[in-house]
Coordinates of C-alpha atoms and ligand atoms in Angstrom, one line a residue:
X1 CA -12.2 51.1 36.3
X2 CA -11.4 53.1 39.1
X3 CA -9.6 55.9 37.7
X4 CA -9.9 57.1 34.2
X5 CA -7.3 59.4 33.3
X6 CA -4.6 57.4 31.5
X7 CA -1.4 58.3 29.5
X8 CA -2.4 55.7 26.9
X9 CA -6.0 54.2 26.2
X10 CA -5.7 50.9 23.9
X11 CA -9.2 49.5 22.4
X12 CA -9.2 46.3 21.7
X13 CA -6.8 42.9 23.3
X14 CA -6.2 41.3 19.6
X15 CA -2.7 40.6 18.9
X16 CA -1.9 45.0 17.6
X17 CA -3.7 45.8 20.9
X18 CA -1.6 44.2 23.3
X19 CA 1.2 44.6 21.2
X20 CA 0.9 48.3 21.9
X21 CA 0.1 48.6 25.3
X22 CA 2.9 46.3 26.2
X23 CA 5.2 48.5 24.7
X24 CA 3.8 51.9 25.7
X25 CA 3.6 50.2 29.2
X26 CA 7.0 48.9 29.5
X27 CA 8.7 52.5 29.0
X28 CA 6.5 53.3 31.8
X29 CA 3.5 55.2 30.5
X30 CA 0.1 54.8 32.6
X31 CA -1.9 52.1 29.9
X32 CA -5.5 51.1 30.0
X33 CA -6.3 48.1 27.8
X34 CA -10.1 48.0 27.4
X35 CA -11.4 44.7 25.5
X36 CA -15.4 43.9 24.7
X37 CA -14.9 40.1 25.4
X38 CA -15.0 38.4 28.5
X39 CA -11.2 38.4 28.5
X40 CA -9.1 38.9 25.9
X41 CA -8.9 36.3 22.5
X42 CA -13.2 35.2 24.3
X43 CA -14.3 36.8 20.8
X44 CA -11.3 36.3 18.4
X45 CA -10.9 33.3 15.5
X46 CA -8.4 33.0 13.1
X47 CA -6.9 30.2 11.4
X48 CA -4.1 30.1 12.6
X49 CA -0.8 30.3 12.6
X50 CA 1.8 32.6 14.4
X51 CA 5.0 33.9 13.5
X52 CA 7.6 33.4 16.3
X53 CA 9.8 36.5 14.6
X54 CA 7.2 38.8 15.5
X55 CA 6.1 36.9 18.8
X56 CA 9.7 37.4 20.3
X57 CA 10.3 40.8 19.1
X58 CA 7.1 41.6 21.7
X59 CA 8.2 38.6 24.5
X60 CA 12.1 38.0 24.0
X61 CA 12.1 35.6 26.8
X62 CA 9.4 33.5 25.1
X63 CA 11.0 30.1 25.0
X64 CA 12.1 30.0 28.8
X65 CA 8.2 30.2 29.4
X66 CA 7.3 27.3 31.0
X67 CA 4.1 26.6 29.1
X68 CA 4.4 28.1 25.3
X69 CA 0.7 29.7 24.1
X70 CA 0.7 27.2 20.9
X71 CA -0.2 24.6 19.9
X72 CA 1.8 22.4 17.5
X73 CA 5.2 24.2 15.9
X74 CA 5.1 23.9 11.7
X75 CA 7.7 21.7 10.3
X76 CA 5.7 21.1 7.0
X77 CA 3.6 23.7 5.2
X78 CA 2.6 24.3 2.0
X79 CA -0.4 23.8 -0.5
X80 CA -2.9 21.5 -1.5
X81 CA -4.0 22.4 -5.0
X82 CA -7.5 20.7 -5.2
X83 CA -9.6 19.1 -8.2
X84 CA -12.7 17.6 -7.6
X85 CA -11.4 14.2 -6.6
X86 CA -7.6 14.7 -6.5
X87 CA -5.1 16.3 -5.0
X88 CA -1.9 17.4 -6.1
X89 CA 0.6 18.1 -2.8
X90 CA 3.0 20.9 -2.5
X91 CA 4.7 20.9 1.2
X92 CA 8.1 21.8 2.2
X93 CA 9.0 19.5 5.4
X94 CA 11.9 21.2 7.5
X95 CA 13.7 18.6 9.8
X96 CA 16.3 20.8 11.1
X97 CA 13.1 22.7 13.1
X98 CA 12.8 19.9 15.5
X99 CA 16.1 21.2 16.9
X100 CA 15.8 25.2 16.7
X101 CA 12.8 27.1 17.4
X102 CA 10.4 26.9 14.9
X103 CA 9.4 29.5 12.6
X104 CA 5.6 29.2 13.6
X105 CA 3.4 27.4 15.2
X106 CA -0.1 26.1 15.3
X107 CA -2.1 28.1 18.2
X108 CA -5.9 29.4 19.5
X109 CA -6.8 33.0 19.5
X110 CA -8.6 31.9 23.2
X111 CA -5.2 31.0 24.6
X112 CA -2.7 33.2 22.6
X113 CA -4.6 36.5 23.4
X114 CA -5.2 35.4 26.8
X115 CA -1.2 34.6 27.5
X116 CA -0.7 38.1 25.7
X117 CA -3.1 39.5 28.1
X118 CA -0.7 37.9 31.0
X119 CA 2.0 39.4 29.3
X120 CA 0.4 42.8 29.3
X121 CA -0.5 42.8 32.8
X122 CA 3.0 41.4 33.5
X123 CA 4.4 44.9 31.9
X124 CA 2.1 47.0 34.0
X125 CA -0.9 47.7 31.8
X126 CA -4.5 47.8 33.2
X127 CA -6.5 45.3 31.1
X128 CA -10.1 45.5 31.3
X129 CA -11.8 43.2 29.8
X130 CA -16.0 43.2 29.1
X131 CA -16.0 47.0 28.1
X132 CA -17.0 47.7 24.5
X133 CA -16.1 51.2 23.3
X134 CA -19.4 52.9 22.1
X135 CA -17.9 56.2 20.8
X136 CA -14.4 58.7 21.3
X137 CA -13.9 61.9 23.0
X138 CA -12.9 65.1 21.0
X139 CA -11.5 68.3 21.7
X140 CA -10.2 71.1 19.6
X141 CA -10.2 68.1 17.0
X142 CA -7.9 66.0 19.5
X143 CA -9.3 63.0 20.6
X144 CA -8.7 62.8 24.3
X145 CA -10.4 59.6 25.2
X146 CA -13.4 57.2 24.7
X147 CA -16.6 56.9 25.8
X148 CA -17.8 53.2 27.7
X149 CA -20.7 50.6 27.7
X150 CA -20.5 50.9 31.2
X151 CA -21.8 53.1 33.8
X152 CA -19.6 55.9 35.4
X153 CA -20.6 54.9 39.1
X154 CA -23.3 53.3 41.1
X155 CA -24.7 55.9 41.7
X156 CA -24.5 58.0 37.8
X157 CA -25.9 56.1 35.3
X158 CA -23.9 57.9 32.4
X159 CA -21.8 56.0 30.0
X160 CA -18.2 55.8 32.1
X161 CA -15.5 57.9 30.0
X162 CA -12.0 57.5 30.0
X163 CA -9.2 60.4 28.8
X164 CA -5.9 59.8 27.4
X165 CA -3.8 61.9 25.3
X166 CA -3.0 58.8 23.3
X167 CA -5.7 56.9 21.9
X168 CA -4.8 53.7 19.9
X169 CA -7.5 51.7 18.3
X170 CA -6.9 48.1 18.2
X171 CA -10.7 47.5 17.5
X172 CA -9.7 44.8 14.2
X173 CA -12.0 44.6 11.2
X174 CA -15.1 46.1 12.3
X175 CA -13.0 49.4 12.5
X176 CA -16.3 52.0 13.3
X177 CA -13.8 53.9 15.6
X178 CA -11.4 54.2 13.4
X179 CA -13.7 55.8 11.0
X180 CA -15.5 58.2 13.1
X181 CA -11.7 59.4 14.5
X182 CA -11.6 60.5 10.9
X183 CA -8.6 57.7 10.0
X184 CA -10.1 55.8 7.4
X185 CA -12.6 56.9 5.0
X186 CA -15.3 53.9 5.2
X187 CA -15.8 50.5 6.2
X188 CA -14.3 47.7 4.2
X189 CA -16.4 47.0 1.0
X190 CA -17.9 42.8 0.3
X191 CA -14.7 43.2 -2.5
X192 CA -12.1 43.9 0.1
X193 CA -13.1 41.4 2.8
X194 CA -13.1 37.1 2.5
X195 CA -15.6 35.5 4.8
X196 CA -13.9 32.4 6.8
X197 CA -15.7 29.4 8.5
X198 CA -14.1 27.3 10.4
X199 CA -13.9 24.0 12.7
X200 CA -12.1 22.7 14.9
X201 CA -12.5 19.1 14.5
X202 CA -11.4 16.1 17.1
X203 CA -10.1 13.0 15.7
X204 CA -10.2 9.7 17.6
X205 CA -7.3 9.3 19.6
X206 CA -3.8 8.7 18.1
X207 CA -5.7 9.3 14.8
X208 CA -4.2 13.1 14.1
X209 CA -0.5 11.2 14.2
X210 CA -1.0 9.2 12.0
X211 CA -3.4 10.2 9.7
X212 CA -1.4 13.1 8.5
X213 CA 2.1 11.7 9.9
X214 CA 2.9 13.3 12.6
X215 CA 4.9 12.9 15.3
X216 CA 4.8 14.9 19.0
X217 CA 7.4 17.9 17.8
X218 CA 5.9 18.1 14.7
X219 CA 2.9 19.9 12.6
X220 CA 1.3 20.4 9.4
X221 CA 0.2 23.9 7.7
X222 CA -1.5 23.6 4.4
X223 CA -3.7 26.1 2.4
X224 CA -6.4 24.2 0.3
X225 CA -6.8 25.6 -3.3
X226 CA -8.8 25.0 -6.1
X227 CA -12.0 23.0 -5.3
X228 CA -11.7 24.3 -2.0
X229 CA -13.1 27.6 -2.7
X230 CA -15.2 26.1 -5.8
X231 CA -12.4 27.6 -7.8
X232 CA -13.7 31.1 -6.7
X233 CA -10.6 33.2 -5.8
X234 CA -10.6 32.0 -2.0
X235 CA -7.8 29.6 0.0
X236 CA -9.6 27.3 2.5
X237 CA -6.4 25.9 5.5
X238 CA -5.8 23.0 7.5
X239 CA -3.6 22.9 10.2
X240 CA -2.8 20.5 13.1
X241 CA -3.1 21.7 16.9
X242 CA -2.2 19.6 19.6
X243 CA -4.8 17.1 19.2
X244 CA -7.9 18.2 17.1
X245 CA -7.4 20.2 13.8
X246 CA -8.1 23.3 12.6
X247 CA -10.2 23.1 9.0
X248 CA -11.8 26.1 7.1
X249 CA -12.5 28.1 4.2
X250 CA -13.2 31.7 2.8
X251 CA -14.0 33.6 -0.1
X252 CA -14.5 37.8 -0.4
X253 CA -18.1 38.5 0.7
X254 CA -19.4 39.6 -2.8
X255 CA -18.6 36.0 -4.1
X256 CA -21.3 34.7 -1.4
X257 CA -23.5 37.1 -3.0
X258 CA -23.1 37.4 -6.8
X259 CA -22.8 33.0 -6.8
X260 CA -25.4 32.5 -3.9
X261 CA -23.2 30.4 -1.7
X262 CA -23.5 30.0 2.0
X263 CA -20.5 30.1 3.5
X264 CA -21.4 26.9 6.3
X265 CA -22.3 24.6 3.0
X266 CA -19.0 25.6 1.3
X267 CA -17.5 23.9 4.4
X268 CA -19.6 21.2 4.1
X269 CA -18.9 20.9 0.5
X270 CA -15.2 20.9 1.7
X271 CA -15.4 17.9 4.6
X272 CA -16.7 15.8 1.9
X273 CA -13.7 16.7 -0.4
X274 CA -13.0 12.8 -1.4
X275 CA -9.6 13.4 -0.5
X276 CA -10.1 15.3 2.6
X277 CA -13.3 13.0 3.7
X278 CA -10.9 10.0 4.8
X279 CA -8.7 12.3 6.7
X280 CA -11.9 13.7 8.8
X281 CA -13.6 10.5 9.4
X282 CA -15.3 10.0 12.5
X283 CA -14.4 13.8 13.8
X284 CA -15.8 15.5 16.1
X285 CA -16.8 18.8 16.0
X286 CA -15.9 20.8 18.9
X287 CA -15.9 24.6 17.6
X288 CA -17.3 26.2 15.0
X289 CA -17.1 29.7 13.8
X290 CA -16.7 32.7 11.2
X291 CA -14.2 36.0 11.2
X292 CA -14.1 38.6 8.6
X293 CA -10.5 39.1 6.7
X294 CA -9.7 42.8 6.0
X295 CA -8.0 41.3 3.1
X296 CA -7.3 44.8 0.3
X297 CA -8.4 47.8 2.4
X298 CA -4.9 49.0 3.2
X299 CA -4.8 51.6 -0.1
X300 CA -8.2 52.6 0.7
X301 CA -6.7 54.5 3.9
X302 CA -6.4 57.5 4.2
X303 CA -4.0 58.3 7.2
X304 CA -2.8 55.6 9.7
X305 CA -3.3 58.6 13.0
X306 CA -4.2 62.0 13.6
X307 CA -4.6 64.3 16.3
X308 CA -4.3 62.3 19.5
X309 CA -5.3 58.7 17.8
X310 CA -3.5 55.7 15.6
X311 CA -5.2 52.7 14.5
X312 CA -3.1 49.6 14.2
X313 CA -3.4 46.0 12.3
X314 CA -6.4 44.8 11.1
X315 CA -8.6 47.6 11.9
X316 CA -6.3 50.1 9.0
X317 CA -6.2 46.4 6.7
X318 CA -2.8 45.3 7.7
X319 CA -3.0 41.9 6.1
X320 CA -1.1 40.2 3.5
X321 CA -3.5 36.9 2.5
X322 CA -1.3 35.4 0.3
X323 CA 1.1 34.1 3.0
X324 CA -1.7 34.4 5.3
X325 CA 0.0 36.5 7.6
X326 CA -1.8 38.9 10.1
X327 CA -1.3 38.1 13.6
X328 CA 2.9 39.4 12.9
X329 CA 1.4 42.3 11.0
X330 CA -0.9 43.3 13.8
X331 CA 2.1 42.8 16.0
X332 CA 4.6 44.8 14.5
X333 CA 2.3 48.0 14.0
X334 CA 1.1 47.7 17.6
X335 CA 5.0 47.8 18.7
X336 CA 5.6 51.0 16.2
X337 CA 2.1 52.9 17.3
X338 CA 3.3 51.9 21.1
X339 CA 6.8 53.7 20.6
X340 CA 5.2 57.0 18.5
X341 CA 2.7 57.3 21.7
X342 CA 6.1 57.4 24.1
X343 CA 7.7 60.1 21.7
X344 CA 4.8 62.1 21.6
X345 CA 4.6 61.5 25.7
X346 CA 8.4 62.9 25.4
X347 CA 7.8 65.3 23.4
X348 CA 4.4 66.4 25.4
X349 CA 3.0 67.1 22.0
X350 CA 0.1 64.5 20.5
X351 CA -1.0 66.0 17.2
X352 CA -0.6 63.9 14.1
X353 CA 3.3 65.7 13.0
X354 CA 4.3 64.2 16.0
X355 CA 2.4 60.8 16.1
X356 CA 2.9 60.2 12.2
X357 CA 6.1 58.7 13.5
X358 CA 4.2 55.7 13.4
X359 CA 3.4 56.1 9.7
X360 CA 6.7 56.7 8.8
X361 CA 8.2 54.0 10.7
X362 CA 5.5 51.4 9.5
X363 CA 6.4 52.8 5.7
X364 CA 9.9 52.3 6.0
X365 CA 9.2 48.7 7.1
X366 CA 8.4 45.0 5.1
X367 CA 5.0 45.2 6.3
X368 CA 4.7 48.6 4.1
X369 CA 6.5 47.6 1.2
X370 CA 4.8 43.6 1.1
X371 CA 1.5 45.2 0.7
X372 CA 2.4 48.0 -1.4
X373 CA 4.0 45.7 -3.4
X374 CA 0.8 42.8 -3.8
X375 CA -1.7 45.6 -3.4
X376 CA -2.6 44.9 -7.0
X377 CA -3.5 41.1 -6.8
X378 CA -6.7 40.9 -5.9
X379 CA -7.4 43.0 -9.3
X380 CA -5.0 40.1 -11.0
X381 CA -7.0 37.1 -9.8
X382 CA -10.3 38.5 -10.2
X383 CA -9.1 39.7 -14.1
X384 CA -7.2 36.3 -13.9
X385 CA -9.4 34.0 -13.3
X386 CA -7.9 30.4 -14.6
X387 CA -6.0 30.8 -11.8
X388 CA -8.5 29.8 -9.4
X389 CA -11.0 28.3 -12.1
X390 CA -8.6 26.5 -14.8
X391 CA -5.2 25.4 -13.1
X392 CA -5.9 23.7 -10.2
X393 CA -8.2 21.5 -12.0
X394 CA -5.5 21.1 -15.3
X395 CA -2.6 20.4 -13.0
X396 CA -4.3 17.6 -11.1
X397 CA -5.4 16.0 -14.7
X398 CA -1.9 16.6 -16.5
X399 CA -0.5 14.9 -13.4
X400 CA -2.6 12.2 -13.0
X401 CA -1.9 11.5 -16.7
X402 CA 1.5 12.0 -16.2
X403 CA 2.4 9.9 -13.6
X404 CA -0.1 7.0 -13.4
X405 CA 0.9 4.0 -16.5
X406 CA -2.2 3.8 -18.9
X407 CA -1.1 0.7 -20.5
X408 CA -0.6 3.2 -24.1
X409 CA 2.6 4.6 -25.3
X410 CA 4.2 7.4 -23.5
X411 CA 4.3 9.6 -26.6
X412 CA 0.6 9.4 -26.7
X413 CA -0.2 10.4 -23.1
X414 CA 1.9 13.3 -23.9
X415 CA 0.1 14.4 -26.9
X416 CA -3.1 14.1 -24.9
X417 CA -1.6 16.2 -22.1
X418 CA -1.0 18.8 -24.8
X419 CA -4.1 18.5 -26.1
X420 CA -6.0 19.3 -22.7
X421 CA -4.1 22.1 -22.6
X422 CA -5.0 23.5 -25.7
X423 CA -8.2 22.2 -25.1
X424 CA -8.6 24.2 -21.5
X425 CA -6.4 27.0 -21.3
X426 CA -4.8 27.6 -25.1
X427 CA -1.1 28.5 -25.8
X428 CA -2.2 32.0 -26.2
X429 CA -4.1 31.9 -23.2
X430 CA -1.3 30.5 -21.1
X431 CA 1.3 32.6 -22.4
X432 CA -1.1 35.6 -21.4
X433 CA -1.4 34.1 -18.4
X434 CA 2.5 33.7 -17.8
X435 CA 3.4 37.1 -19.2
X436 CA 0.8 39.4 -16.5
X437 CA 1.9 36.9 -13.9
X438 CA 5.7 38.1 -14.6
X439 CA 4.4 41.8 -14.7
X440 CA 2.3 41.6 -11.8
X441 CA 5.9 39.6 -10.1
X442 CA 8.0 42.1 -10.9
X443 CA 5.8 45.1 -9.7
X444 CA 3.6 46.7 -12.3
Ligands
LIG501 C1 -10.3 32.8 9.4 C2 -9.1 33.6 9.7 C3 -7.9 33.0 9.6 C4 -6.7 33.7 9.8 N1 -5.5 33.0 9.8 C5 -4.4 33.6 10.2 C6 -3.2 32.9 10.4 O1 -3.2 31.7 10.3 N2 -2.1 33.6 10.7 C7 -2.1 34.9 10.9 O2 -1.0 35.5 11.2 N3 -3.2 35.7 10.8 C8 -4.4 35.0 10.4 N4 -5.5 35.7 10.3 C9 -5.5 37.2 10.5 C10 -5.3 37.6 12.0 O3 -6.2 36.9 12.8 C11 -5.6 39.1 12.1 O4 -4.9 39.8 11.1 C12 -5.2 39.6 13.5 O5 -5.9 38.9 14.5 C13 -5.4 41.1 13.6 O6 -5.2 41.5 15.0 P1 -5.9 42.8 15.6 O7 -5.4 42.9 17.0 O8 -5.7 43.9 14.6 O9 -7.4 42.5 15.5 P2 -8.3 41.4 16.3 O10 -7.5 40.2 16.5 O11 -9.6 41.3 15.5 O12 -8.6 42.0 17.7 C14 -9.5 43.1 17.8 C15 -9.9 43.1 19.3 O13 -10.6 44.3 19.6 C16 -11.8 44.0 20.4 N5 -12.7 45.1 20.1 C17 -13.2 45.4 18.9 N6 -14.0 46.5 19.0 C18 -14.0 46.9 20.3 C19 -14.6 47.9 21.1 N7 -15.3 48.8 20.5 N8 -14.3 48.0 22.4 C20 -13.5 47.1 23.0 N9 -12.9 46.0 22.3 C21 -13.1 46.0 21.0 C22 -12.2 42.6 19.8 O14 -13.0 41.9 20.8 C23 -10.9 42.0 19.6 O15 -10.4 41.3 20.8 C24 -6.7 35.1 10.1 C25 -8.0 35.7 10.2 C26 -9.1 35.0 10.0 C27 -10.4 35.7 10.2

């Protein structure tokens, strides 16, 4: 860091973090990225999946890249609902993706946010990685910059500090800036955050092909349900890379709590799935980790900037779990904080009636209206529970029933189909079931 007076400071090189500073960069403002790891995506996990939509509407030129950051594109995604030794298989395959781009693909956070990080410094903006941000600079209740890990000089020991009129914090769950500039009101509570574990898991050589039928252009996608979280409310994923695959599983903290599970034996618990088991055989593991999900803390906020600051993606909750997207979510708000800091750099005014911009532009757009719209599930499922407890676990046992021939008449498979369902579930309790999940469709 050799000078530290910037037009825009960014904390943070996740996906909303270089989102931002690309764009702020690229209108030609003076942009400081500063990221803790030891370069950007060193520290980050996800699942994962990326949206190309919101990929291209930050890179537009993405595909004449030589080398894309992904993995595998998705050309079949979907859900498999688990029992305790079945599966029943919901997938979609598209075969008309093999010709156009693909709608996402399979990726690592180690090479995305690293190519992002190329991108950035591409557009002009000074990315620093191995700097934590301990603390933020304010004046006249503006914030003005942030305070280092590192030292000012060689020769003064003080933490370094760098000044901005535009802050953005990019800092993702752990959001303790975003708090302390006054943005949001606490951290996320154990009922607003899932726990993920996952591995990344190498399969003997041409195994990944054909164990889950793949060819070179192609990938699978698939959230696990059902047994996968124990029939907690929780989603555990599988998705195919290039050649290993990516398997894990979460639940919100609390559950780990209140049902004493720990969260690397409900992975376990999930590689020896009898359905899944076969498909892992002989893997390897080659990395293992665990990420935090901001999953229901956007109503908790308060404001989205203030005075000199904005907070973008995961850091102010901007996650919608039930199409597990987050990586596009982080995206877009980095893009709309990016262009309220070059309209307040227009304007030469940074207080929060000229920043809300961002707020308003962010409320007028899908990512506003999706969560405004599901902000209410999480109280469904956990008032709801057959969801996660009753109908994975009926629909794998009507099915099998169904479909397999029991050597009996077909009349009286069907009566004892209707009679599990009496038996588990109830008309009553079904109907309930079907009437709240109406409501809760069409809004509340
Ligand atoms: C297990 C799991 C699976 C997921 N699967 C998917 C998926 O398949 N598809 C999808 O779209 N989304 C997925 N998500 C969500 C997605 O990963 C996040 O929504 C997205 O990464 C948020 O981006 P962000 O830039 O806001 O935060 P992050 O990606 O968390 O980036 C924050 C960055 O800030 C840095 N930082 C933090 N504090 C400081 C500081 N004080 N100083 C300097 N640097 C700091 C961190 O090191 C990090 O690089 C998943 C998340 C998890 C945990």
């Amino acid at each position: 860091m050799v000078r530290l007076n910037y037009d825009v400071i960014v904390v943070g090189g996740g996906p909303a973090g270089m989102a931002a500073a690309i764009t702020c960069a690229r209108a030609g403002l003076d942009t400081i990225l500063l990221e803790r790891g030891r370069f950007a995506g060193a520290k980050n996990l996800f699942g994962g999946v990326v949206y190309t939509a919101s990929v291209l509407s930050l890179v537009p030129d993405l595909f004449s890249a030589s080398r894309l950051p992904f993995e595998r594109p998705v050309t079949e995604e979907g859900w498999w609902i688990l029992s305790q030794d079945g599966v029943v298989k919901i997938t979609h395959t598209n075969a008309t993706l093999r010709e156009s781009p693909p709608r996402a693909f399979t990726a690592f956070r180690a090479k995305f946010d690293a190519w992002l990080a190329k991108q950035a410094q591409k557009a002009g903006v000074l990315v620093v990685p191995k700097v934590r941000v301990i603390d933020l600079l304010i004046k006249d209740n503006f914030v003005c910059g942030v305070q280092t890990d590192r030292t000012a000089s060689w020769d003064d020991h003080r933490p370094a500090q760098v000044k901005a009129p535009v802050v953005i914090l990019a800092e993702g769950v752990n959001r303790i800036l975003s708090i302390k500039a006054g943005l949001v009101p606490r951290d996320f509570s154990p009922k607003e955050v899932a726990l993920s574990v996952k591995e990344v898991l190498q399969l003997p050589k041409g195994e990944l092909e054909s164990r889950f039928g793949l060819q070179k252009d192609t990938g699978l996608a698939v959230e696990l349900l059902g047994e996968a979280s124990l029939g907690l409310p929780g989603t555990g994923f599988l998705y195919t890379n290039t050649s290993c695959l990516s398997l894990g599983v979460g639940l919100f903290l609390i559950d780990y709590a209140t049902h004493n599970i720990k969260p690397y034996a409900l992975l376990e618990h999930l590689k020896r799935h009898p359905v899944l088991a076969p498909l892992l055989a002989e893997a390897e593991t080659l990395e293992y980790g665990a990420h935090l999900i901001p999953e229901w803390g956007f109503f908790g906020l308060a404001k989205l900037c203030g005075n000199g600051v904005l907070a973008v993606g995961d850091a102010v909750g901007l996650v919608n779990p039930l199409f597990r997207e987050g990586t596009n979510l982080a995206i877009y708000s980095g893009i709309l904080a990016g262009k309220a800091a070059i309209y307040a750099h227009k304007k030469g005014n940074f207080g929060y009636h000229t920043l809300r911009l961002y707020e308003e532009a962010l409320k007028d757009s899908y990512i506003y209206q999706d969560l405004r719209y599901f902000r209410k599930l999480k109280t469904f499922l956990q008032q709801n529970k057959s969801f996660f407890q009753t109908y994975p676990y009926l629909l794998n046992e009507v099915l099998h029933l169904y479909l397999t021939a029991q050597g009996r008449a077909k009349q009286e498979v069907f009566k004892e189909i209707c009679q599990l369902i009496r038996k588990q579930r109830g008309v009553t309790g079904l109907l309930g079931d079907f009437v709240r999940a109406m409501k809760f469709l069409k809004g509340w």
